[in-house]
PDB file of C-alpha atoms in Angstrom:
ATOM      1  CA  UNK A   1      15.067  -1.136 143.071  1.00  0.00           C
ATOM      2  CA  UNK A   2      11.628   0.103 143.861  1.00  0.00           C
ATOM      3  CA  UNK A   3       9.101  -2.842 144.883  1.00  0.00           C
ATOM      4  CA  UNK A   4       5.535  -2.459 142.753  1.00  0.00           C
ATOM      5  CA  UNK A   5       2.653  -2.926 144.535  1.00  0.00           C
ATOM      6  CA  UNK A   6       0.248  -6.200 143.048  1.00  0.00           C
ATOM      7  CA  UNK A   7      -2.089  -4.823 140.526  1.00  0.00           C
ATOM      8  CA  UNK A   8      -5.496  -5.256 141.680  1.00  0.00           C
ATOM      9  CA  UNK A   9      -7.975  -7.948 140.478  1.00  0.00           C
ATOM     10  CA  UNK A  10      -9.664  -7.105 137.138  1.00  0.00           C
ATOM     11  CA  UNK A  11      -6.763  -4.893 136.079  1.00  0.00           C
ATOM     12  CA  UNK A  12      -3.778  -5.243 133.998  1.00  0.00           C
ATOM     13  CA  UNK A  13      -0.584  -3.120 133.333  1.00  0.00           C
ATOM     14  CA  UNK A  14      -0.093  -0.970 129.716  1.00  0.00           C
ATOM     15  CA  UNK A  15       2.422  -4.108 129.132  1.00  0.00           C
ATOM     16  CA  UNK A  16      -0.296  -6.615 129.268  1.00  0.00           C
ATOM     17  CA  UNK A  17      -2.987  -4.535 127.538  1.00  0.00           C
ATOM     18  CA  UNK A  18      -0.513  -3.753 124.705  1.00  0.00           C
ATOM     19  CA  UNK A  19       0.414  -7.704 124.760  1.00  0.00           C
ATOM     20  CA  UNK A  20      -3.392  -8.948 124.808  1.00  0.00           C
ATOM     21  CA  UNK A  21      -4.082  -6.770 121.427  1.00  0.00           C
ATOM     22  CA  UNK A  22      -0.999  -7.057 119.698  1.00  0.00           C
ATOM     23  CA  UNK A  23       0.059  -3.567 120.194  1.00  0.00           C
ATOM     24  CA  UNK A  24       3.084  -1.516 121.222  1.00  0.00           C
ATOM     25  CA  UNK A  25       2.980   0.159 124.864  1.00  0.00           C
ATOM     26  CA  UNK A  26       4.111   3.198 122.932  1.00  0.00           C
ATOM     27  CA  UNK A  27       0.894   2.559 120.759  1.00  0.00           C
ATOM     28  CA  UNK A  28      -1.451   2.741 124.352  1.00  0.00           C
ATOM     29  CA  UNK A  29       0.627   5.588 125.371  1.00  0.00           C
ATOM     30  CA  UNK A  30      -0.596   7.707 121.844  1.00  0.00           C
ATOM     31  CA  UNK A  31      -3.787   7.016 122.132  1.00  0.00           C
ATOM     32  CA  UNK A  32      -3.806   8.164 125.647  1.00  0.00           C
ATOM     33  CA  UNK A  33      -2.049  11.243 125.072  1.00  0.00           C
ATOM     34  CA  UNK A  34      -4.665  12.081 122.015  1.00  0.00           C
ATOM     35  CA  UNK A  35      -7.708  11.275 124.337  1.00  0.00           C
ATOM     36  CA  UNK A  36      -9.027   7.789 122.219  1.00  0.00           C
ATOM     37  CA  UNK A  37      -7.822   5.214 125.296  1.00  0.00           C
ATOM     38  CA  UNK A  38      -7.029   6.518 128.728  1.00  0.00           C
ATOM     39  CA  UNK A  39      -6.379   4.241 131.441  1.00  0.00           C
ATOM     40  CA  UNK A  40      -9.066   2.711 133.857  1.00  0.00           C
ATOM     41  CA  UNK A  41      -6.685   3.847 136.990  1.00  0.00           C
ATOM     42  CA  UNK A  42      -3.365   4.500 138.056  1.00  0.00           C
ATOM     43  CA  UNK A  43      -1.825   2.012 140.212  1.00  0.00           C
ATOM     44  CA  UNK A  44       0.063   3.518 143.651  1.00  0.00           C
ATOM     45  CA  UNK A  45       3.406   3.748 141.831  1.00  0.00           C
ATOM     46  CA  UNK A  46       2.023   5.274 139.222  1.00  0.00           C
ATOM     47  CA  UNK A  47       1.059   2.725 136.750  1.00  0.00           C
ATOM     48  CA  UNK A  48      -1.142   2.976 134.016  1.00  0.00           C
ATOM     49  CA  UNK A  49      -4.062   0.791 134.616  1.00  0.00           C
ATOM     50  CA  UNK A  50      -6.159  -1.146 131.799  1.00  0.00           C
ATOM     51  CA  UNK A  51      -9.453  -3.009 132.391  1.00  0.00           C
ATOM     52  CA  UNK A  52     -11.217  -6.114 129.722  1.00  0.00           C
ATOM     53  CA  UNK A  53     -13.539  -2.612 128.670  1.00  0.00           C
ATOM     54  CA  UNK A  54     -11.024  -0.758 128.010  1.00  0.00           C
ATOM     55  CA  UNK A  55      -9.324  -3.773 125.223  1.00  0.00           C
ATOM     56  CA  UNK A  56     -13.162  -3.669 123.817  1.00  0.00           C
ATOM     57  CA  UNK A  57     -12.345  -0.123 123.126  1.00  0.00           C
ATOM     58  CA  UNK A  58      -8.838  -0.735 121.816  1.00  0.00           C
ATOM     59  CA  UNK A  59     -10.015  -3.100 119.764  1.00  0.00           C
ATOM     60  CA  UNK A  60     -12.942  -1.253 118.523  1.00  0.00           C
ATOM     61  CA  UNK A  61     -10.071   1.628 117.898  1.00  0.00           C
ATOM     62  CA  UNK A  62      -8.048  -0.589 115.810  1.00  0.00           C
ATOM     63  CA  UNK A  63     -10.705  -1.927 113.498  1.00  0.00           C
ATOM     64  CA  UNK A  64     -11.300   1.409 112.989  1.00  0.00           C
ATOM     65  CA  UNK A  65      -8.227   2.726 112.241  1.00  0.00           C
ATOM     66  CA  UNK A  66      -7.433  -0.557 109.665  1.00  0.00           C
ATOM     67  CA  UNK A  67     -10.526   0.568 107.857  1.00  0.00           C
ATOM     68  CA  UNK A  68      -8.607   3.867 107.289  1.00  0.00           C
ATOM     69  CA  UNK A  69     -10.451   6.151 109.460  1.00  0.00           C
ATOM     70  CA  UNK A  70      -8.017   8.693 110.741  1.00  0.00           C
ATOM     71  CA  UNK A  71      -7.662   9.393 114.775  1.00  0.00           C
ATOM     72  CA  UNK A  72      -9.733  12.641 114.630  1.00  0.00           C
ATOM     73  CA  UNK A  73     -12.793  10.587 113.077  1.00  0.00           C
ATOM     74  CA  UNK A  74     -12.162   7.287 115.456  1.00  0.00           C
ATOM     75  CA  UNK A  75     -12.589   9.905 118.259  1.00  0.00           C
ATOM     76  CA  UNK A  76     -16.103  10.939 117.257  1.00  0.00           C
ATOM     77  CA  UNK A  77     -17.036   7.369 116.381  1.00  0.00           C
ATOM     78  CA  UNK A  78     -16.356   5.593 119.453  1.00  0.00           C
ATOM     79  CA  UNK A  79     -19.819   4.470 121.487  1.00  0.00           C
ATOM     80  CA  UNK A  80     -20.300   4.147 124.385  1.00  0.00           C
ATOM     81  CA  UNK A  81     -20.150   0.600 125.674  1.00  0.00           C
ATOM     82  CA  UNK A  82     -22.367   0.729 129.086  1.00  0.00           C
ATOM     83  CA  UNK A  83     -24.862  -1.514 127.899  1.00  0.00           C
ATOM     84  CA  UNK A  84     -25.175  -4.588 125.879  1.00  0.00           C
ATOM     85  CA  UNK A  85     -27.254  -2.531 123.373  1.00  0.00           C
ATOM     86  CA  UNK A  86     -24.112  -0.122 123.438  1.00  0.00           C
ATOM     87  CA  UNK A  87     -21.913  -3.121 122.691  1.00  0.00           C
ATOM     88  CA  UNK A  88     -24.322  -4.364 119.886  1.00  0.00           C
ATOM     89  CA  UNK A  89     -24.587  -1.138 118.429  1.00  0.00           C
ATOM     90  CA  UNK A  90     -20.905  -0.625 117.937  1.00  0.00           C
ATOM     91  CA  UNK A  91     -20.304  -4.443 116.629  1.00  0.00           C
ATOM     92  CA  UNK A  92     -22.913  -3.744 114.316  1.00  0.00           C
ATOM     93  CA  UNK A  93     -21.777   0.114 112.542  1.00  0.00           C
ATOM     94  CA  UNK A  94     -17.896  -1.705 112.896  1.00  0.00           C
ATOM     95  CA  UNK A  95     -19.745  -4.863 110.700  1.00  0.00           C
ATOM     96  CA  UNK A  96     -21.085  -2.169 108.533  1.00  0.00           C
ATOM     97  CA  UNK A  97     -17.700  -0.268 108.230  1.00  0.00           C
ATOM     98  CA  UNK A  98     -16.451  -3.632 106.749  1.00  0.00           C
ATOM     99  CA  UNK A  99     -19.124  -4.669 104.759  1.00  0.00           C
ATOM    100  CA  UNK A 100     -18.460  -0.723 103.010  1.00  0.00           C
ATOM    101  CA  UNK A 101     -14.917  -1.437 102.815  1.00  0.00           C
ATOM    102  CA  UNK A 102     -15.216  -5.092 101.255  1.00  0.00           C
ATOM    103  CA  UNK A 103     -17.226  -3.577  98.737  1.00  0.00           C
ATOM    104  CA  UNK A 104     -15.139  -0.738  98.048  1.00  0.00           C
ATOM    105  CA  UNK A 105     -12.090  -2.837  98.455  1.00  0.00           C
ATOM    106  CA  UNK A 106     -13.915  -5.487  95.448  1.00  0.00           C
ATOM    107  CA  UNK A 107     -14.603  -2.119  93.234  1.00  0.00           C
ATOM    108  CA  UNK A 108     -11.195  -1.468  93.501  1.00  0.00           C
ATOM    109  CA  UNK A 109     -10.005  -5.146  92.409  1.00  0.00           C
ATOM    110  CA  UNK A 110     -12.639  -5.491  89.445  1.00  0.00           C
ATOM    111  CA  UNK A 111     -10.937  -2.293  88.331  1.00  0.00           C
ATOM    112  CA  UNK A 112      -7.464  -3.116  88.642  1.00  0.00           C
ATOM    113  CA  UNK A 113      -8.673  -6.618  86.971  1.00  0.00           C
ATOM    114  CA  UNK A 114     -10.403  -4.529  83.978  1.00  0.00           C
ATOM    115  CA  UNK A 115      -7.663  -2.207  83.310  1.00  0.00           C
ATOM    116  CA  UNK A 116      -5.259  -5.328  83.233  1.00  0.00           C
ATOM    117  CA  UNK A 117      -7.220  -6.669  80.819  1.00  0.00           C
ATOM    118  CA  UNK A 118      -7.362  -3.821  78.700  1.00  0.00           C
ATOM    119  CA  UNK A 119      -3.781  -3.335  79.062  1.00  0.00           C
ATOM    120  CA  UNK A 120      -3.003  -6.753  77.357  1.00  0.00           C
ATOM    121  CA  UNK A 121      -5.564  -6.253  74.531  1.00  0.00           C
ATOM    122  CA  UNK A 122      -3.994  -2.649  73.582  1.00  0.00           C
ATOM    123  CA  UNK A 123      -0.399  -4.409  73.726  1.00  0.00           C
ATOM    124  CA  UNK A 124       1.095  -0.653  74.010  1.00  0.00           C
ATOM    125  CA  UNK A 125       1.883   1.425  76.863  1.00  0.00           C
ATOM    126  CA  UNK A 126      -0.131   4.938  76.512  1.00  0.00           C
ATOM    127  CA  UNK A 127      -1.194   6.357  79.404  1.00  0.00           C
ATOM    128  CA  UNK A 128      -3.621   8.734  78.195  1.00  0.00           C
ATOM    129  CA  UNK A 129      -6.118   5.954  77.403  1.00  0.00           C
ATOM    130  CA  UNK A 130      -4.976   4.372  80.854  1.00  0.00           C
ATOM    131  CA  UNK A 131      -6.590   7.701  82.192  1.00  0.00           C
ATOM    132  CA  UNK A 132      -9.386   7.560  80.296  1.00  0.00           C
ATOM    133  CA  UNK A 133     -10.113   4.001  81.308  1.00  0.00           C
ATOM    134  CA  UNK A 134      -9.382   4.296  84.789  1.00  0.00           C
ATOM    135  CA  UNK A 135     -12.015   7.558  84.720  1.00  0.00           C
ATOM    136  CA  UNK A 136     -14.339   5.599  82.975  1.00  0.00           C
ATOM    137  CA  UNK A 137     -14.668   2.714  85.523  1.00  0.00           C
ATOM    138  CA  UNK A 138     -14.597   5.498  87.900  1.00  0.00           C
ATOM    139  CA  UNK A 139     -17.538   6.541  86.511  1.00  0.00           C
ATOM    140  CA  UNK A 140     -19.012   3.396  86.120  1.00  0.00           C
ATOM    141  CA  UNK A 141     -19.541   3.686  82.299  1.00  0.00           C
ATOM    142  CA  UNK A 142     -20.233   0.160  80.811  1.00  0.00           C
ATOM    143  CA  UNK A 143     -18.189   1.155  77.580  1.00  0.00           C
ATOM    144  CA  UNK A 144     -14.866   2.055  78.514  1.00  0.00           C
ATOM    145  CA  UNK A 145     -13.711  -0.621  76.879  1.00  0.00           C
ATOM    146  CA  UNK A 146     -14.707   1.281  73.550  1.00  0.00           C
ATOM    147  CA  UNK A 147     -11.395   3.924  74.768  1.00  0.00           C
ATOM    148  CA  UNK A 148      -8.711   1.573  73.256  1.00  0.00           C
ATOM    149  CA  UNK A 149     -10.201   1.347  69.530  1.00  0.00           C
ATOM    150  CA  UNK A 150      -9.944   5.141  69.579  1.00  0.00           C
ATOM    151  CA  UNK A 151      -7.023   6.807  68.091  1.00  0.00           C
ATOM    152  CA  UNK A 152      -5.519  10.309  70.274  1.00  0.00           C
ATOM    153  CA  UNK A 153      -7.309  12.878  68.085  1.00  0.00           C
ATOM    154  CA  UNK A 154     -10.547  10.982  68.112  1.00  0.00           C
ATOM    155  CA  UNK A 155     -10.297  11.103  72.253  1.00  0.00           C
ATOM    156  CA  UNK A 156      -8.604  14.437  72.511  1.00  0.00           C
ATOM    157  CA  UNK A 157     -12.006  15.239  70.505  1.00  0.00           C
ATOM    158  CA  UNK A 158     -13.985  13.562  72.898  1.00  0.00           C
ATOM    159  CA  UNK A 159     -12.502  15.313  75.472  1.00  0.00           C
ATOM    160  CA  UNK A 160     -13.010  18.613  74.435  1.00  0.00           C
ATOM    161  CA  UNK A 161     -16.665  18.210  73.344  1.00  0.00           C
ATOM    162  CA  UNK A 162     -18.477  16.286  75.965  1.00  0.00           C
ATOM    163  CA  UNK A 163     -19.319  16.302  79.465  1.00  0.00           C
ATOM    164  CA  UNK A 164     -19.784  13.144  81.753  1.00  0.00           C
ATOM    165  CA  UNK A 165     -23.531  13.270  80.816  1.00  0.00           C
ATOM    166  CA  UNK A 166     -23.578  13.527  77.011  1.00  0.00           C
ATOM    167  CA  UNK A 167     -20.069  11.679  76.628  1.00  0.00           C
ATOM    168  CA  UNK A 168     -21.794   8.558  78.275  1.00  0.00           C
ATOM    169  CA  UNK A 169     -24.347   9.385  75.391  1.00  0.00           C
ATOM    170  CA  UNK A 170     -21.916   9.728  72.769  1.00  0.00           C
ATOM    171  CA  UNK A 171     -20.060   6.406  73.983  1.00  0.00           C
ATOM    172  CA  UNK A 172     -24.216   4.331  73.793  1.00  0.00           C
ATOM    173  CA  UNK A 173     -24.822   5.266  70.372  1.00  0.00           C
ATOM    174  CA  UNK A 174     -21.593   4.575  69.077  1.00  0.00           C
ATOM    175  CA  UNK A 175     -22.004   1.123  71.200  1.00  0.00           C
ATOM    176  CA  UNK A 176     -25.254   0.104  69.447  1.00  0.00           C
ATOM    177  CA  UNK A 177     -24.098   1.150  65.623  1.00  0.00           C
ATOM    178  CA  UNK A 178     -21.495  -0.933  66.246  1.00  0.00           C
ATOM    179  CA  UNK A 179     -23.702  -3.594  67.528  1.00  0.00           C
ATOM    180  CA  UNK A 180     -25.657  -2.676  64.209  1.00  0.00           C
ATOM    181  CA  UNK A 181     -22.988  -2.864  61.781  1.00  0.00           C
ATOM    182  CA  UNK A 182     -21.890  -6.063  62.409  1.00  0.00           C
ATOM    183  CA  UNK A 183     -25.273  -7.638  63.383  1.00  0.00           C
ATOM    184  CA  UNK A 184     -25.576  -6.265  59.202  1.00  0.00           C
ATOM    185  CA  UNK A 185     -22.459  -7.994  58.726  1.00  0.00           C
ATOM    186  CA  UNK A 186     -23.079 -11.214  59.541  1.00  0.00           C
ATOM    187  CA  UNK A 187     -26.381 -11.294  57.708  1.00  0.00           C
ATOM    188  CA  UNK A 188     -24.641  -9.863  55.117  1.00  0.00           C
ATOM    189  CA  UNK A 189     -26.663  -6.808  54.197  1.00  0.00           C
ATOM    190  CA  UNK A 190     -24.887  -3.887  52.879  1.00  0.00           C
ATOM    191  CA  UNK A 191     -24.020  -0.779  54.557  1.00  0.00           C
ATOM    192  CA  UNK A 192     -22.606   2.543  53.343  1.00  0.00           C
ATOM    193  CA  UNK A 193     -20.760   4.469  55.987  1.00  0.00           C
ATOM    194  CA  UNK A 194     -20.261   8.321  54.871  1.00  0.00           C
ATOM    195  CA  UNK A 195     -16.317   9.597  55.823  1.00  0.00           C
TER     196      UNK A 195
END
């Protein structure tokens, strides 16, 4: 069994490195091979060789992958971390990343939380107006709520007549003669409405 020589001071083996992140050795050995994380050195047996730097840059690797950046973008993102204004500077766009994702991530959430609600109110499964809903907090309109009082030909008509821009339109009048009608209704005032 070949002896290994003692890894010098300030270095550790792929083992260790993958152990002090929480990754797999296979993981370093990827990243290596697609030019993200190369080794410090090479030890006289041949042993990869990882330095506290080089886990800044795994870790700065990871939080970027987790944020869904894919390996082709991580590569042009990495900094350089030479300097402690190198170091700041990539703490702070990795902060940024986050803060983007958090607020993409609570977008996503109100959403799903809007929808769900709409989804119990309509107490029927159509998947058109799920669409339509979904594209309308896409789109940030205010009144996609308005979606589930429609019947299919009324949105099918929608559809077919209006673009983002005058459909938003469409959707703000019909919002305030709503608002109109039943502000008339409650001080009841009469109102014709012409089929």
């Amino acid at each position: 069994m070949a002896q290994y020589k003692a890894i010098p001071q300030g270095f550790m083996t792929v083992g260790e490195a993958a152990k002090k992140i929480g990754v797999t050795v296979r993981t370093l050995q990827y990243y290596d091979k697609k030019g993200l994380l190369s080794p410090s050195a090479e030890s006289e047996g041949g042993r990869r060789l990882y330095t506290d730097k080089d886990l800044v840059t795994l870790h700065q690797i990871i939080s970027l992958k987790s944020l869904g950046f894919s390996l082709n973008d991580i590569k042009q993102r990495l900094i350089s971390l030479e300097t402690p204004a190198d170091v700041t500077n990539a703490l702070t766009e990795q902060a940024d990343d986050i803060r983007q994702k958090v607020e993409q991530l609570k977008a996503s959430l109100n959403a799903i939380e809007q929808l769900k609600a709409e989804v119990l109110q309509m107490q029927t499964v159509n998947f058109t107006k799920y669409a339509d809903i979904i594209i309308n907090l896409q789109m940030k309109n205010d009144f996609y709520y308005l979606i589930k009082r429609f019947d299919d030909d009324t949105l099918d008509h929608i559809r077919s007549q209006f673009d983002k821009e005058s459909g938003l339109d469409f959707m703000d009048r019909f919002n305030r003669l709503s608002d109109e009608i039943i502000q008339l209704q409650k001080a009841n005032i009469p109102y014709f409405c012409h089929a």
